[in-house]
Coordinates of C-alpha atoms and ligand atoms in Angstrom, one line a residue:
X1 CA 101.4 113.5 93.0
X2 CA 98.4 111.1 95.0
X3 CA 98.0 110.4 98.7
X4 CA 95.8 108.3 100.2
X5 CA 93.9 109.6 103.3
X6 CA 92.5 106.8 106.0
X7 CA 90.3 106.9 109.1
X8 CA 91.5 104.0 111.2
X9 CA 89.7 102.1 113.7
X10 CA 86.7 100.5 111.9
X11 CA 86.7 97.0 111.9
X12 CA 86.4 95.8 108.3
X13 CA 83.7 93.3 107.6
X14 CA 82.5 91.5 104.1
X15 CA 83.6 89.9 101.6
X16 CA 86.2 91.3 98.3
X17 CA 87.1 89.4 95.0
X18 CA 91.0 88.8 94.3
X19 CA 92.0 90.4 91.4
X20 CA 94.5 88.4 89.2
X21 CA 98.5 88.1 90.3
X22 CA 100.7 90.9 88.7
X23 CA 103.6 88.7 89.4
X24 CA 102.1 86.1 87.6
X25 CA 100.8 88.6 84.4
X26 CA 104.2 90.0 83.8
X27 CA 106.1 86.9 82.7
X28 CA 102.6 85.9 80.8
X29 CA 102.8 89.4 79.1
X30 CA 106.5 88.7 77.9
X31 CA 105.7 84.6 76.7
X32 CA 103.6 86.5 73.9
X33 CA 107.2 87.3 72.1
X34 CA 108.0 83.8 71.8
X35 CA 104.5 83.0 70.1
X36 CA 104.1 82.7 66.5
X37 CA 100.2 83.8 66.9
X38 CA 98.3 85.8 68.9
X39 CA 97.9 85.4 72.9
X40 CA 94.7 86.4 74.7
X41 CA 94.8 87.2 78.3
X42 CA 92.0 86.7 80.8
X43 CA 92.1 88.1 84.4
X44 CA 94.9 90.9 83.7
X45 CA 94.8 93.3 86.5
X46 CA 94.6 97.0 85.8
X47 CA 97.9 97.8 87.5
X48 CA 100.8 100.5 86.5
X49 CA 103.1 97.7 86.2
X50 CA 101.1 95.9 83.6
X51 CA 100.9 99.2 81.8
X52 CA 104.7 99.4 81.7
X53 CA 105.1 96.0 80.7
X54 CA 102.5 96.6 77.9
X55 CA 104.1 99.7 76.6
X56 CA 107.3 97.7 76.5
X57 CA 105.9 95.1 74.0
X58 CA 104.1 97.8 71.9
X59 CA 107.5 99.5 71.5
X60 CA 108.7 96.4 70.5
X61 CA 105.9 96.4 67.7
X62 CA 103.5 94.3 69.5
X63 CA 99.6 94.6 68.8
X64 CA 98.7 95.2 72.3
X65 CA 94.9 95.6 72.5
X66 CA 92.0 95.3 75.2
X67 CA 88.7 93.9 74.0
X68 CA 85.0 95.0 75.2
X69 CA 85.2 91.9 77.9
X70 CA 88.5 93.0 79.4
X71 CA 90.3 90.7 77.9
X72 CA 94.2 91.6 76.8
X73 CA 95.3 90.6 73.0
X74 CA 99.1 90.5 72.5
X75 CA 100.3 90.0 69.0
X76 CA 104.1 89.8 68.6
X77 CA 104.0 88.8 64.6
X78 CA 104.8 92.1 63.7
X79 CA 107.3 93.2 66.4
X80 CA 111.0 93.7 65.1
X81 CA 112.6 95.7 67.9
X82 CA 114.3 93.4 70.3
X83 CA 115.2 96.1 73.1
X84 CA 113.7 97.4 76.3
X85 CA 114.9 101.0 76.8
X86 CA 116.2 102.5 80.3
X87 CA 113.0 104.6 80.5
X88 CA 110.6 101.8 80.4
X89 CA 113.3 99.4 82.4
X90 CA 113.9 101.9 85.6
X91 CA 110.6 102.2 86.7
X92 CA 109.7 98.1 86.8
X93 CA 112.6 95.8 87.3
X94 CA 110.4 93.0 85.7
X95 CA 110.9 94.2 82.7
X96 CA 114.2 92.1 82.7
X97 CA 111.8 89.3 81.6
X98 CA 111.5 90.1 78.0
X99 CA 115.3 89.0 77.8
X100 CA 115.3 85.3 77.8
X101 CA 112.0 85.6 75.1
X102 CA 113.8 88.2 73.0
X103 CA 116.8 86.1 72.7
X104 CA 114.8 82.9 72.1
X105 CA 113.1 84.9 69.3
X106 CA 115.3 87.0 67.9
X107 CA 118.4 85.8 68.6
X108 CA 119.8 89.0 70.2
X109 CA 118.5 91.7 72.5
X110 CA 119.2 94.8 74.5
X111 CA 117.9 95.5 77.4
X112 CA 118.7 98.0 79.9
X113 CA 120.2 97.1 83.3
X114 CA 117.6 97.4 86.2
X115 CA 119.7 98.9 88.5
X116 CA 118.9 99.3 91.6
X117 CA 115.7 99.7 93.6
X118 CA 114.4 100.5 96.8
X119 CA 114.5 97.4 98.6
X120 CA 118.4 96.1 97.8
X121 CA 120.7 95.6 95.0
X122 CA 118.9 92.8 93.4
X123 CA 121.1 92.2 90.4
X124 CA 120.1 90.0 87.1
X125 CA 123.5 88.4 87.2
X126 CA 121.8 84.9 87.5
X127 CA 119.9 85.4 84.3
X128 CA 122.8 86.3 82.3
X129 CA 125.0 83.4 83.3
X130 CA 122.3 80.9 82.9
X131 CA 121.5 83.0 79.4
X132 CA 125.5 82.6 78.5
X133 CA 125.1 78.6 79.6
X134 CA 122.8 78.9 76.8
X135 CA 125.2 79.4 74.0
X136 CA 124.6 83.7 74.4
X137 CA 127.3 86.0 74.1
X138 CA 126.8 89.0 76.8
X139 CA 128.3 92.3 77.4
X140 CA 126.9 95.0 79.5
X141 CA 128.2 98.2 77.8
X142 CA 126.5 102.0 79.1
X143 CA 123.9 100.5 81.1
X144 CA 122.4 98.0 78.7
X145 CA 122.8 94.3 78.3
X146 CA 123.5 93.3 74.8
X147 CA 123.1 89.2 74.1
X148 CA 123.5 87.3 70.9
X149 CA 123.5 83.8 70.1
X150 CA 123.5 84.1 66.1
X151 CA 122.9 79.9 65.9
X152 CA 120.3 79.9 68.6
X153 CA 120.2 79.0 72.0
X154 CA 121.2 75.6 73.1
X155 CA 119.7 73.3 76.4
X156 CA 122.0 73.4 79.3
X157 CA 122.1 72.3 83.1
X158 CA 121.9 75.5 85.1
X159 CA 122.0 75.5 88.9
X160 CA 121.1 78.6 90.4
X161 CA 123.1 79.9 93.0
X162 CA 120.3 81.2 95.0
X163 CA 116.2 81.0 94.8
X164 CA 115.5 83.9 92.0
X165 CA 111.8 83.8 90.7
X166 CA 111.9 86.2 87.7
X167 CA 115.1 84.4 87.1
X168 CA 113.7 80.8 86.9
X169 CA 111.1 82.5 84.1
X170 CA 113.3 84.1 82.1
X171 CA 115.6 81.0 81.6
X172 CA 112.1 78.7 81.6
X173 CA 110.7 81.3 78.7
X174 CA 114.7 81.1 77.0
X175 CA 114.7 77.5 76.8
X176 CA 111.1 76.7 75.5
X177 CA 112.8 77.3 71.8
X178 CA 116.1 76.3 72.4
X179 CA 117.4 73.2 71.1
X180 CA 117.8 70.3 73.1
X181 CA 117.0 69.9 76.7
X182 CA 117.4 72.5 79.5
X183 CA 117.4 71.5 83.3
X184 CA 117.0 74.2 85.6
X185 CA 118.1 73.4 89.4
X186 CA 117.7 75.2 92.4
X187 CA 114.1 76.7 90.3
X188 CA 111.9 78.9 92.1
X189 CA 108.7 77.1 93.3
X190 CA 106.3 79.9 93.6
X191 CA 102.9 79.4 92.3
X192 CA 103.7 82.4 89.1
X193 CA 106.6 79.8 88.0
X194 CA 103.9 77.0 87.7
X195 CA 101.2 79.9 85.9
X196 CA 103.7 80.4 83.5
X197 CA 104.7 76.9 82.5
X198 CA 100.9 75.8 82.7
X199 CA 100.4 78.8 80.5
X200 CA 103.3 77.9 78.3
X201 CA 102.8 74.0 78.1
X202 CA 98.7 75.3 76.6
X203 CA 100.7 77.0 73.7
X204 CA 103.1 73.9 72.9
X205 CA 106.2 73.9 75.2
X206 CA 107.1 71.1 76.9
X207 CA 107.9 72.0 80.3
X208 CA 107.7 69.4 83.5
X209 CA 109.0 70.0 87.1
X210 CA 107.4 73.1 87.9
X211 CA 106.7 73.7 91.2
X212 CA 109.6 72.0 92.6
X213 CA 113.1 72.7 92.5
X214 CA 114.3 71.1 89.3
X215 CA 112.4 72.1 86.1
X216 CA 112.9 70.4 83.0
X217 CA 112.0 72.0 79.5
X218 CA 112.4 70.1 75.9
X219 CA 113.0 72.8 73.0
X220 CA 110.1 72.7 70.8
X221 CA 110.2 74.3 67.3
X222 CA 107.3 76.8 68.1
X223 CA 104.8 78.3 70.3
X224 CA 101.3 78.7 69.2
X225 CA 98.7 81.2 70.6
X226 CA 95.3 80.8 72.6
X227 CA 94.3 81.5 75.9
X228 CA 96.2 82.5 79.0
X229 CA 94.9 82.3 82.5
X230 CA 96.2 84.6 85.2
X231 CA 96.1 83.3 88.8
X232 CA 94.6 85.0 91.7
X233 CA 97.2 87.3 93.2
X234 CA 98.0 85.7 97.0
X235 CA 99.8 88.9 97.9
X236 CA 96.8 91.0 97.4
X237 CA 94.6 88.4 99.2
X238 CA 96.8 88.2 102.1
X239 CA 96.7 91.9 102.2
X240 CA 93.2 92.1 102.4
X241 CA 92.7 89.1 105.0
X242 CA 95.5 91.1 107.0
X243 CA 93.2 94.2 107.1
X244 CA 90.5 92.1 108.3
X245 CA 92.4 91.0 111.4
X246 CA 94.2 94.5 112.2
X247 CA 91.3 96.0 112.7
X248 CA 89.3 93.2 114.7
X249 CA 87.0 92.2 112.0
X250 CA 86.1 89.6 109.5
X251 CA 87.1 89.6 105.7
X252 CA 86.7 86.7 103.1
X253 CA 88.6 87.1 100.0
X254 CA 87.1 85.0 97.1
X255 CA 88.6 83.6 93.8
X256 CA 91.3 83.1 95.8
X257 CA 93.6 79.8 96.1
X258 CA 94.1 79.0 99.7
X259 CA 96.8 76.4 98.6
X260 CA 99.1 79.3 97.7
X261 CA 99.0 81.1 100.9
X262 CA 99.5 78.4 103.6
X263 CA 102.7 79.6 105.3
X264 CA 100.9 83.2 105.8
X265 CA 97.6 80.9 106.8
X266 CA 99.8 79.1 109.2
X267 CA 101.2 81.9 110.6
X268 CA 97.9 83.9 111.0
X269 CA 96.3 80.9 112.7
X270 CA 99.1 80.4 115.0
X271 CA 98.8 84.3 116.1
X272 CA 94.9 83.4 117.3
X273 CA 92.9 84.2 114.1
X274 CA 90.2 82.0 113.1
X275 CA 91.0 80.8 109.9
X276 CA 88.7 79.0 107.0
X277 CA 89.1 77.9 103.5
X278 CA 87.1 76.6 100.7
X279 CA 88.1 75.7 97.1
X280 CA 88.7 79.2 96.2
X281 CA 87.7 81.7 99.2
X282 CA 89.8 82.3 102.2
X283 CA 88.1 83.8 105.4
X284 CA 90.1 85.3 108.4
X285 CA 88.8 86.5 111.7
X286 CA 89.6 87.6 114.9
X287 CA 88.7 86.0 118.0
X288 CA 90.4 87.7 120.9
X289 CA 93.5 89.3 121.0
X290 CA 96.1 88.2 118.4
X291 CA 99.3 87.0 120.1
X292 CA 103.1 87.8 118.4
X293 CA 104.5 85.1 116.4
X294 CA 108.1 84.9 115.1
X295 CA 108.5 84.6 111.3
X296 CA 111.3 84.1 108.8
X297 CA 110.8 85.2 104.9
X298 CA 111.7 82.5 102.7
X299 CA 111.0 81.4 99.2
X300 CA 107.8 79.4 98.3
X301 CA 106.7 77.6 100.1
X302 CA 108.0 79.7 103.1
X303 CA 106.9 82.6 103.8
X304 CA 106.9 85.7 101.3
X305 CA 108.9 88.8 101.5
X306 CA 106.1 90.2 100.1
X307 CA 104.2 90.2 103.0
X308 CA 106.4 91.2 105.7
X309 CA 105.6 94.6 105.9
X310 CA 102.0 93.8 106.2
X311 CA 102.5 90.5 108.7
X312 CA 105.0 93.5 110.5
X313 CA 101.7 95.8 110.7
X314 CA 99.8 93.4 112.1
X315 CA 102.2 92.1 114.7
X316 CA 102.7 95.5 116.1
X317 CA 99.2 95.4 117.5
X318 CA 99.6 92.0 119.0
X319 CA 99.4 90.6 122.4
X320 CA 103.3 90.6 122.8
X321 CA 106.9 90.4 120.8
X322 CA 107.8 88.8 117.8
X323 CA 111.0 88.7 115.5
X324 CA 110.6 89.0 112.1
X325 CA 113.6 88.1 109.9
X326 CA 114.2 89.4 106.3
X327 CA 116.0 86.5 104.8
X328 CA 115.6 87.8 101.0
X329 CA 116.4 91.3 100.7
X330 CA 118.9 93.4 102.3
X331 CA 117.0 96.5 102.6
X332 CA 113.3 95.9 102.6
X333 CA 112.8 97.4 106.8
X334 CA 111.7 101.0 105.4
X335 CA 108.2 100.9 106.5
X336 CA 109.7 100.1 110.3
X337 CA 110.8 104.1 110.6
X338 CA 107.2 105.0 109.4
X339 CA 105.2 102.4 111.4
X340 CA 107.2 103.9 114.8
X341 CA 106.3 107.6 113.8
X342 CA 102.5 105.8 114.5
X343 CA 103.2 104.4 117.6
X344 CA 104.9 101.3 117.2
X345 CA 107.4 99.6 119.0
X346 CA 109.7 98.3 116.6
X347 CA 113.8 97.6 117.3
X348 CA 115.9 96.7 114.2
X349 CA 119.1 94.8 114.1
X350 CA 120.4 93.9 110.7
X351 CA 117.6 91.7 109.2
X352 CA 115.8 91.5 112.3
X353 CA 112.9 93.1 113.8
X354 CA 112.1 93.0 117.0
X355 CA 108.3 94.2 117.3
X356 CA 107.0 94.4 120.7
X357 CA 103.0 94.9 120.4
X358 CA 101.5 98.3 121.8
X359 CA 97.8 98.6 122.4
X360 CA 97.4 101.0 119.7
X361 CA 98.7 103.0 116.6
X362 CA 97.9 106.8 116.0
X363 CA 97.4 108.1 112.6
X364 CA 100.4 110.2 111.1
X365 CA 101.8 111.7 107.9
X366 CA 103.3 108.7 106.6
X367 CA 105.5 108.0 103.0
X368 CA 105.1 104.8 100.7
X369 CA 108.7 103.8 100.0
X370 CA 108.1 100.8 98.1
X371 CA 104.9 98.3 96.9
X372 CA 104.7 96.1 99.6
X373 CA 105.8 98.8 102.6
X374 CA 103.3 100.8 101.5
X375 CA 100.9 98.0 101.8
X376 CA 101.9 97.8 105.5
X377 CA 101.4 101.4 106.0
X378 CA 97.7 101.1 104.6
X379 CA 96.9 98.5 106.8
X380 CA 98.3 100.2 110.0
X381 CA 96.5 103.3 109.2
X382 CA 93.4 100.8 108.9
X383 CA 93.6 100.0 112.6
X384 CA 95.2 103.5 113.8
X385 CA 93.5 106.3 115.9
X386 CA 92.6 109.2 114.0
X387 CA 94.1 110.1 110.3
X388 CA 96.4 109.0 108.0
X389 CA 98.1 110.3 105.3
X390 CA 99.8 108.0 102.9
X391 CA 101.6 110.3 100.6
X392 CA 103.5 108.7 97.2
X393 CA 100.7 106.2 96.7
X394 CA 102.3 105.2 93.2
X395 CA 103.9 102.5 94.8
X396 CA 100.7 101.2 95.5
X397 CA 99.0 101.4 92.1
X398 CA 101.9 99.3 90.9
X399 CA 100.3 96.2 92.7
X400 CA 96.8 97.0 94.2
X401 CA 93.9 97.1 91.6
X402 CA 91.3 99.5 92.9
X403 CA 93.1 99.3 96.5
X404 CA 90.4 102.1 97.8
X405 CA 87.1 100.6 96.1
X406 CA 88.2 97.2 97.6
X407 CA 88.4 98.3 101.2
X408 CA 85.5 100.5 101.0
X409 CA 83.5 97.4 100.3
X410 CA 84.5 96.2 103.7
X411 CA 83.9 99.3 105.6
X412 CA 86.8 101.3 105.4
X413 CA 87.2 105.1 105.4
X414 CA 89.3 106.1 102.3
X415 CA 90.3 108.3 100.0
X416 CA 92.3 109.2 97.5
X417 CA 93.5 113.0 97.0
X418 CA 94.6 114.0 93.7
X419 CA 94.8 113.9 89.9
X420 CA 94.8 110.5 88.0
X421 CA 96.5 109.7 84.6
X422 CA 95.0 106.9 82.6
X423 CA 97.4 107.0 79.9
X424 CA 99.2 104.1 78.7
X425 CA 101.6 104.6 75.3
X426 CA 100.8 102.4 72.2
X427 CA 98.1 100.7 73.9
X428 CA 94.3 100.9 72.6
X429 CA 91.5 100.6 75.2
X430 CA 88.9 99.5 72.9
X431 CA 86.5 100.4 75.9
X432 CA 88.4 101.4 78.9
X433 CA 84.9 101.3 81.1
X434 CA 84.5 97.4 80.8
Ligands
LIG1 C1 110.1 88.5 92.4 C2 109.1 89.2 92.5 C3 109.1 90.2 94.2 C4 109.8 89.4 95.0 C5 110.8 88.4 94.8 C6 110.9 87.3 95.9 C7 108.1 89.4 90.3 C8 107.8 90.1 88.9 N1 108.7 89.5 91.8 O1 111.1 89.4 92.1 O2 107.6 90.7 93.9 O3 109.9 90.0 95.8 O4 110.7 87.7 93.7 O5 110.1 86.6 96.0 O6 107.8 88.2 90.3 N2 118.8 87.9 93.0 C9 120.7 87.9 92.6 N3 120.8 88.1 91.5 C10 119.7 87.6 90.6 C11 118.8 87.7 90.8 C12 118.1 87.7 92.2 O7 121.2 87.9 93.1 O8 120.2 87.3 89.3 C13 118.8 88.1 94.6 C14 118.0 89.0 94.4 O9 118.8 89.9 94.7 C15 117.6 88.7 95.8 C16 116.7 87.5 95.9 O10 118.0 87.0 95.0 O11 118.0 89.2 97.3 C17 115.8 86.9 95.2 O12 115.5 87.8 94.1 P1 114.5 87.0 93.2 O13 113.4 86.1 93.0 O14 114.9 87.1 91.9 O15 113.1 88.4 93.2 P2 112.7 89.0 91.8 O16 112.3 87.7 90.6 O17 113.3 90.1 91.1

């Protein structure tokens, strides 16, 4: 199993380019199921979660191919198996995103329940209730959701009990081919939802209101093929900006979108960082000791839960205390014990962490427990004195494209110890080097 070894204490400087967003790309890939023609994807990141989604579509009978310009082509015209098996869903909860499109297209689907995951229970009950409201009959047996709607989905007024990102995306995709109008109230406003709506519109869907908490989808007869563009990864962007700040450096991320990161940028500015933005770049630099600031995670446009661990790592070295509250997931503090092993002073009280800034962290062997927790540990390691070995880095590979290479560009001493595997079942790579 791979581990990442970091010799910390080196201020990071320079510029790196943001990759396409994993959380935007996953629903974009699922939309291919709806289309009557091939969909061509631009800026798809090479990540484990993306490979899992490609494998899942190939399993369903789709033709999935990278071309020599690194564009991904997905042609679902011959897809004939509206199923998502446990083996694939268990490694990635977002596999549930195929449920809405499969049901819309095939009028039946069988998708494994994702089960629990490291950061909390994360059920998909809200996805299922929404599909039921659209006329589907759903049963859960032997760990699988079986859904059927012989006469096709019908538009409905769905009010989410709680803001759910993939739930909003799943139902938005289901509604595209439904008969009549669907209204999604208390919809997620995340940029990835807007990216999906933009892509669906480009292929012929009738959607409005995305980016607000009320999305209206008017069903259309069919969705054609075409080009689809993935937005910049805001979580990856903020992680590299934090890498600059935590090491006392100065980092710019290009091809990024400052508008998607306002809550994060406000917080680091409040902590005393210098923040500069352009149309498609963001620069963060230290200008003296950073101060502790309090933060609550919130649905967009609030502070993203996917940046909580990284921000906590930064606060570990701030001038005074900060209070960090996790309001989205019940068990998203698994990085805390590892940060404490590196010398951090953190007290946990339920969903709240009280972080007292320390003057230094020290390298230690630590274990990655989930994707974003791992990113927090990488950041702490970059700032820590001495060597940190982070094991179980497959978590990081689910969401950070070429992380060692990008950090090395910024001056980090980082290496991977391991044998790596680049094998995706059912996917043809025309030229892997491109
Ligand atoms: C997405 C992101 C993930 C991010 C999260 C919150 C993707 C692929 N993943 O995950 O990186 O951390 O949004 O921004 O985009 N819930 C229910 N029932 C449901 C659905 C959700 O109770 O049917 C709860 C969850 O347990 C959680 C909260 O709602 O407590 C928000 O979860 P949700 O927004 O659905 O997260 P994901 O879409 O899975």
